[in-house]
């Protein structure tokens, strides 16, 4: 299926605006959770030990755990939106800066797929964190979640660079 430039730009703009809107709501909600309990779901991304997870989960009584669950659910909504926005950004950057069939075009095409992998890693990260909240966290599981989170952020940074290139 071929997309016209106009359709591609429209899809890019819609997915980018939707991702920004969902991100803004998620950031507000997570900031509120952090103000209420001392920990937000974003803080979990930097945890690498079970003790850190236990400390966060200890201060999340049921009312804060529900708020954290809402944040995780909203993050699952954000994942396909930012993956699509970054994918379209990569395609727009390729069309703007690379000749068809060139090495740069192939590199940009490959880089456009990186945020999709990042969104999948984000889903795995959230699932690991939720499983640790529902059962006892272990150091091994905490380290796996930390590693997945770090890798996800690398993919998000690639997507942000592609977004900047698409804006140019």
PDB file of C-alpha atoms in Angstrom:
ATOM      1  CA  UNK A   1       0.000   0.000   0.000  1.00  0.00           C
ATOM      2  CA  UNK A   2       1.357   3.385  -0.988  1.00  0.00           C
ATOM      3  CA  UNK A   3       0.630   6.552   0.922  1.00  0.00           C
ATOM      4  CA  UNK A   4       0.553   9.949  -0.650  1.00  0.00           C
ATOM      5  CA  UNK A   5       2.696  12.618   0.972  1.00  0.00           C
ATOM      6  CA  UNK A   6      -0.450  14.442   2.109  1.00  0.00           C
ATOM      7  CA  UNK A   7      -1.871  11.334   3.833  1.00  0.00           C
ATOM      8  CA  UNK A   8       1.501  10.572   5.410  1.00  0.00           C
ATOM      9  CA  UNK A   9       1.826  14.093   6.816  1.00  0.00           C
ATOM     10  CA  UNK A  10      -1.767  13.992   8.112  1.00  0.00           C
ATOM     11  CA  UNK A  11      -1.204  10.638   9.854  1.00  0.00           C
ATOM     12  CA  UNK A  12       2.085  11.890  11.287  1.00  0.00           C
ATOM     13  CA  UNK A  13       0.456  15.067  12.619  1.00  0.00           C
ATOM     14  CA  UNK A  14      -2.523  13.227  14.119  1.00  0.00           C
ATOM     15  CA  UNK A  15      -0.443  10.514  15.766  1.00  0.00           C
ATOM     16  CA  UNK A  16       2.061  13.070  17.087  1.00  0.00           C
ATOM     17  CA  UNK A  17      -0.647  15.324  18.531  1.00  0.00           C
ATOM     18  CA  UNK A  18      -2.499  12.358  20.051  1.00  0.00           C
ATOM     19  CA  UNK A  19       0.722  11.007  21.585  1.00  0.00           C
ATOM     20  CA  UNK A  20       1.557  14.450  22.994  1.00  0.00           C
ATOM     21  CA  UNK A  21      -1.932  14.784  24.502  1.00  0.00           C
ATOM     22  CA  UNK A  22      -1.856  11.333  26.113  1.00  0.00           C
ATOM     23  CA  UNK A  23       1.686  11.963  27.333  1.00  0.00           C
ATOM     24  CA  UNK A  24       0.593  15.239  28.940  1.00  0.00           C
ATOM     25  CA  UNK A  25      -2.260  13.507  30.796  1.00  0.00           C
ATOM     26  CA  UNK A  26       0.066  10.678  31.835  1.00  0.00           C
ATOM     27  CA  UNK A  27       2.730  13.110  33.060  1.00  0.00           C
ATOM     28  CA  UNK A  28       0.148  15.071  35.069  1.00  0.00           C
ATOM     29  CA  UNK A  29      -1.313  11.898  36.588  1.00  0.00           C
ATOM     30  CA  UNK A  30       2.089  10.462  37.438  1.00  0.00           C
ATOM     31  CA  UNK A  31       3.213  13.765  38.968  1.00  0.00           C
ATOM     32  CA  UNK A  32       0.067  13.751  41.093  1.00  0.00           C
ATOM     33  CA  UNK A  33       0.805  10.161  42.201  1.00  0.00           C
ATOM     34  CA  UNK A  34       4.351  11.168  43.127  1.00  0.00           C
ATOM     35  CA  UNK A  35       3.094  14.169  45.120  1.00  0.00           C
ATOM     36  CA  UNK A  36       0.618  11.988  47.020  1.00  0.00           C
ATOM     37  CA  UNK A  37       2.845   8.997  47.732  1.00  0.00           C
ATOM     38  CA  UNK A  38       6.443  10.002  47.088  1.00  0.00           C
ATOM     39  CA  UNK A  39       6.791   7.640  44.123  1.00  0.00           C
ATOM     40  CA  UNK A  40       5.429   7.782  40.596  1.00  0.00           C
ATOM     41  CA  UNK A  41       5.324   5.026  38.012  1.00  0.00           C
ATOM     42  CA  UNK A  42       8.061   6.867  36.084  1.00  0.00           C
ATOM     43  CA  UNK A  43      10.330   6.481  39.120  1.00  0.00           C
ATOM     44  CA  UNK A  44      10.137   2.701  38.776  1.00  0.00           C
ATOM     45  CA  UNK A  45      12.075   2.899  35.509  1.00  0.00           C
ATOM     46  CA  UNK A  46      15.243   3.785  37.393  1.00  0.00           C
ATOM     47  CA  UNK A  47      14.921   1.033  40.006  1.00  0.00           C
ATOM     48  CA  UNK A  48      17.335  -1.876  39.714  1.00  0.00           C
ATOM     49  CA  UNK A  49      16.806  -3.700  43.035  1.00  0.00           C
ATOM     50  CA  UNK A  50      13.883  -5.408  44.694  1.00  0.00           C
ATOM     51  CA  UNK A  51      14.306  -3.208  47.787  1.00  0.00           C
ATOM     52  CA  UNK A  52      13.591  -0.100  45.732  1.00  0.00           C
ATOM     53  CA  UNK A  53      10.397  -1.658  44.363  1.00  0.00           C
ATOM     54  CA  UNK A  54       9.344  -2.790  47.847  1.00  0.00           C
ATOM     55  CA  UNK A  55       9.801   0.751  49.182  1.00  0.00           C
ATOM     56  CA  UNK A  56       7.592   2.187  46.436  1.00  0.00           C
ATOM     57  CA  UNK A  57       4.930  -0.499  46.733  1.00  0.00           C
ATOM     58  CA  UNK A  58       4.872  -0.148  50.517  1.00  0.00           C
ATOM     59  CA  UNK A  59       3.696   3.471  50.305  1.00  0.00           C
ATOM     60  CA  UNK A  60       1.090   2.697  47.643  1.00  0.00           C
ATOM     61  CA  UNK A  61      -1.920   1.612  49.642  1.00  0.00           C
ATOM     62  CA  UNK A  62      -4.878   0.479  47.597  1.00  0.00           C
ATOM     63  CA  UNK A  63      -5.959   3.974  46.599  1.00  0.00           C
ATOM     64  CA  UNK A  64      -2.521   4.832  45.188  1.00  0.00           C
ATOM     65  CA  UNK A  65      -2.112   1.403  43.604  1.00  0.00           C
ATOM     66  CA  UNK A  66      -5.261   2.065  41.581  1.00  0.00           C
ATOM     67  CA  UNK A  67      -3.803   5.401  40.453  1.00  0.00           C
ATOM     68  CA  UNK A  68      -0.562   3.622  39.482  1.00  0.00           C
ATOM     69  CA  UNK A  69      -2.598   1.050  37.558  1.00  0.00           C
ATOM     70  CA  UNK A  70      -4.367   3.874  35.732  1.00  0.00           C
ATOM     71  CA  UNK A  71      -0.983   5.337  34.797  1.00  0.00           C
ATOM     72  CA  UNK A  72       0.195   1.973  33.488  1.00  0.00           C
ATOM     73  CA  UNK A  73      -2.995   1.594  31.471  1.00  0.00           C
ATOM     74  CA  UNK A  74      -2.587   5.074  30.022  1.00  0.00           C
ATOM     75  CA  UNK A  75       1.007   4.192  29.163  1.00  0.00           C
ATOM     76  CA  UNK A  76      -0.276   1.199  27.186  1.00  0.00           C
ATOM     77  CA  UNK A  77      -2.451   3.648  25.216  1.00  0.00           C
ATOM     78  CA  UNK A  78       0.556   5.902  24.649  1.00  0.00           C
ATOM     79  CA  UNK A  79       2.788   3.131  23.278  1.00  0.00           C
ATOM     80  CA  UNK A  80       1.152   2.625  19.863  1.00  0.00           C
ATOM     81  CA  UNK A  81       0.655   6.370  19.498  1.00  0.00           C
ATOM     82  CA  UNK A  82       4.302   7.267  19.987  1.00  0.00           C
ATOM     83  CA  UNK A  83       5.422   4.267  17.930  1.00  0.00           C
ATOM     84  CA  UNK A  84       3.250   5.447  15.029  1.00  0.00           C
ATOM     85  CA  UNK A  85       4.339   9.069  15.404  1.00  0.00           C
ATOM     86  CA  UNK A  86       8.009   8.107  15.403  1.00  0.00           C
ATOM     87  CA  UNK A  87       7.552   5.648  12.514  1.00  0.00           C
ATOM     88  CA  UNK A  88       5.908   8.327  10.399  1.00  0.00           C
ATOM     89  CA  UNK A  89       8.647  10.751  11.476  1.00  0.00           C
ATOM     90  CA  UNK A  90      11.262   8.328  10.196  1.00  0.00           C
ATOM     91  CA  UNK A  91       9.497   7.955   6.865  1.00  0.00           C
ATOM     92  CA  UNK A  92       9.165  11.726   6.499  1.00  0.00           C
ATOM     93  CA  UNK A  93      12.843  12.197   7.386  1.00  0.00           C
ATOM     94  CA  UNK A  94      13.834   9.556   4.838  1.00  0.00           C
ATOM     95  CA  UNK A  95      11.768  11.210   2.118  1.00  0.00           C
ATOM     96  CA  UNK A  96      13.178  14.640   2.931  1.00  0.00           C
ATOM     97  CA  UNK A  97      16.863  13.864   3.431  1.00  0.00           C
ATOM     98  CA  UNK A  98      17.740  10.713   1.480  1.00  0.00           C
ATOM     99  CA  UNK A  99      17.752   9.738  -2.155  1.00  0.00           C
ATOM    100  CA  UNK A 100      15.622   6.722  -2.945  1.00  0.00           C
ATOM    101  CA  UNK A 101      17.676   3.528  -2.727  1.00  0.00           C
ATOM    102  CA  UNK A 102      20.672   5.182  -1.090  1.00  0.00           C
ATOM    103  CA  UNK A 103      22.459   3.890   1.977  1.00  0.00           C
ATOM    104  CA  UNK A 104      21.050   6.775   4.033  1.00  0.00           C
ATOM    105  CA  UNK A 105      17.523   5.842   2.940  1.00  0.00           C
ATOM    106  CA  UNK A 106      18.059   2.264   4.123  1.00  0.00           C
ATOM    107  CA  UNK A 107      19.490   3.469   7.443  1.00  0.00           C
ATOM    108  CA  UNK A 108      16.561   5.837   8.028  1.00  0.00           C
ATOM    109  CA  UNK A 109      14.096   3.084   7.126  1.00  0.00           C
ATOM    110  CA  UNK A 110      15.713   0.809   9.691  1.00  0.00           C
ATOM    111  CA  UNK A 111      15.802   3.568  12.300  1.00  0.00           C
ATOM    112  CA  UNK A 112      12.085   4.212  11.736  1.00  0.00           C
ATOM    113  CA  UNK A 113      11.383   0.701  13.055  1.00  0.00           C
ATOM    114  CA  UNK A 114      13.427   1.195  16.249  1.00  0.00           C
ATOM    115  CA  UNK A 115      10.637   3.052  18.133  1.00  0.00           C
ATOM    116  CA  UNK A 116       8.273   0.159  17.420  1.00  0.00           C
ATOM    117  CA  UNK A 117      10.703  -2.104  19.265  1.00  0.00           C
ATOM    118  CA  UNK A 118      10.844   0.546  22.007  1.00  0.00           C
ATOM    119  CA  UNK A 119       7.068   0.465  22.398  1.00  0.00           C
ATOM    120  CA  UNK A 120       7.159  -3.330  22.688  1.00  0.00           C
ATOM    121  CA  UNK A 121       9.894  -3.053  25.319  1.00  0.00           C
ATOM    122  CA  UNK A 122       7.785  -0.453  27.133  1.00  0.00           C
ATOM    123  CA  UNK A 123       4.941  -2.971  27.311  1.00  0.00           C
ATOM    124  CA  UNK A 124       7.292  -5.632  28.666  1.00  0.00           C
ATOM    125  CA  UNK A 125       8.664  -3.174  31.213  1.00  0.00           C
ATOM    126  CA  UNK A 126       5.180  -2.274  32.464  1.00  0.00           C
ATOM    127  CA  UNK A 127       4.198  -5.930  32.672  1.00  0.00           C
ATOM    128  CA  UNK A 128       7.315  -6.722  34.716  1.00  0.00           C
ATOM    129  CA  UNK A 129       6.636  -3.823  37.080  1.00  0.00           C
ATOM    130  CA  UNK A 130       3.009  -4.818  37.510  1.00  0.00           C
ATOM    131  CA  UNK A 131       3.967  -8.426  38.184  1.00  0.00           C
ATOM    132  CA  UNK A 132       6.396  -7.243  40.850  1.00  0.00           C
ATOM    133  CA  UNK A 133       3.665  -5.137  42.421  1.00  0.00           C
ATOM    134  CA  UNK A 134       1.278  -8.100  42.515  1.00  0.00           C
ATOM    135  CA  UNK A 135       3.875 -10.567  43.789  1.00  0.00           C
ATOM    136  CA  UNK A 136       7.143 -10.204  45.644  1.00  0.00           C
ATOM    137  CA  UNK A 137       9.806  -8.374  43.623  1.00  0.00           C
ATOM    138  CA  UNK A 138      13.164 -10.083  43.202  1.00  0.00           C
ATOM    139  CA  UNK A 139      16.537  -8.572  42.419  1.00  0.00           C
ATOM    140  CA  UNK A 140      16.750 -10.561  39.184  1.00  0.00           C
ATOM    141  CA  UNK A 141      13.352  -9.375  37.972  1.00  0.00           C
ATOM    142  CA  UNK A 142      14.165  -5.802  39.033  1.00  0.00           C
ATOM    143  CA  UNK A 143      17.396  -5.937  37.035  1.00  0.00           C
ATOM    144  CA  UNK A 144      15.595  -7.312  33.962  1.00  0.00           C
ATOM    145  CA  UNK A 145      13.007  -4.509  34.212  1.00  0.00           C
ATOM    146  CA  UNK A 146      15.811  -1.930  34.567  1.00  0.00           C
ATOM    147  CA  UNK A 147      17.629  -3.314  31.526  1.00  0.00           C
ATOM    148  CA  UNK A 148      14.446  -3.374  29.440  1.00  0.00           C
ATOM    149  CA  UNK A 149      13.682   0.198  30.532  1.00  0.00           C
ATOM    150  CA  UNK A 150      17.162   1.418  29.595  1.00  0.00           C
ATOM    151  CA  UNK A 151      16.897  -0.201  26.173  1.00  0.00           C
ATOM    152  CA  UNK A 152      13.432   1.270  25.680  1.00  0.00           C
ATOM    153  CA  UNK A 153      14.765   4.749  26.378  1.00  0.00           C
ATOM    154  CA  UNK A 154      17.431   4.338  23.708  1.00  0.00           C
ATOM    155  CA  UNK A 155      14.669   3.543  21.211  1.00  0.00           C
ATOM    156  CA  UNK A 156      12.635   6.549  22.382  1.00  0.00           C
ATOM    157  CA  UNK A 157      15.669   8.817  21.905  1.00  0.00           C
ATOM    158  CA  UNK A 158      16.015   7.530  18.338  1.00  0.00           C
ATOM    159  CA  UNK A 159      12.325   8.316  17.805  1.00  0.00           C
ATOM    160  CA  UNK A 160      12.732  11.833  19.194  1.00  0.00           C
ATOM    161  CA  UNK A 161      15.614  12.462  16.798  1.00  0.00           C
ATOM    162  CA  UNK A 162      13.462  11.229  13.919  1.00  0.00           C
ATOM    163  CA  UNK A 163      10.656  13.522  15.098  1.00  0.00           C
ATOM    164  CA  UNK A 164      13.072  16.469  15.109  1.00  0.00           C
ATOM    165  CA  UNK A 165      14.189  15.568  11.588  1.00  0.00           C
ATOM    166  CA  UNK A 166      10.568  15.319  10.425  1.00  0.00           C
ATOM    167  CA  UNK A 167       9.835  18.753  11.887  1.00  0.00           C
ATOM    168  CA  UNK A 168      12.690  20.190   9.826  1.00  0.00           C
TER     169      UNK A 168
END
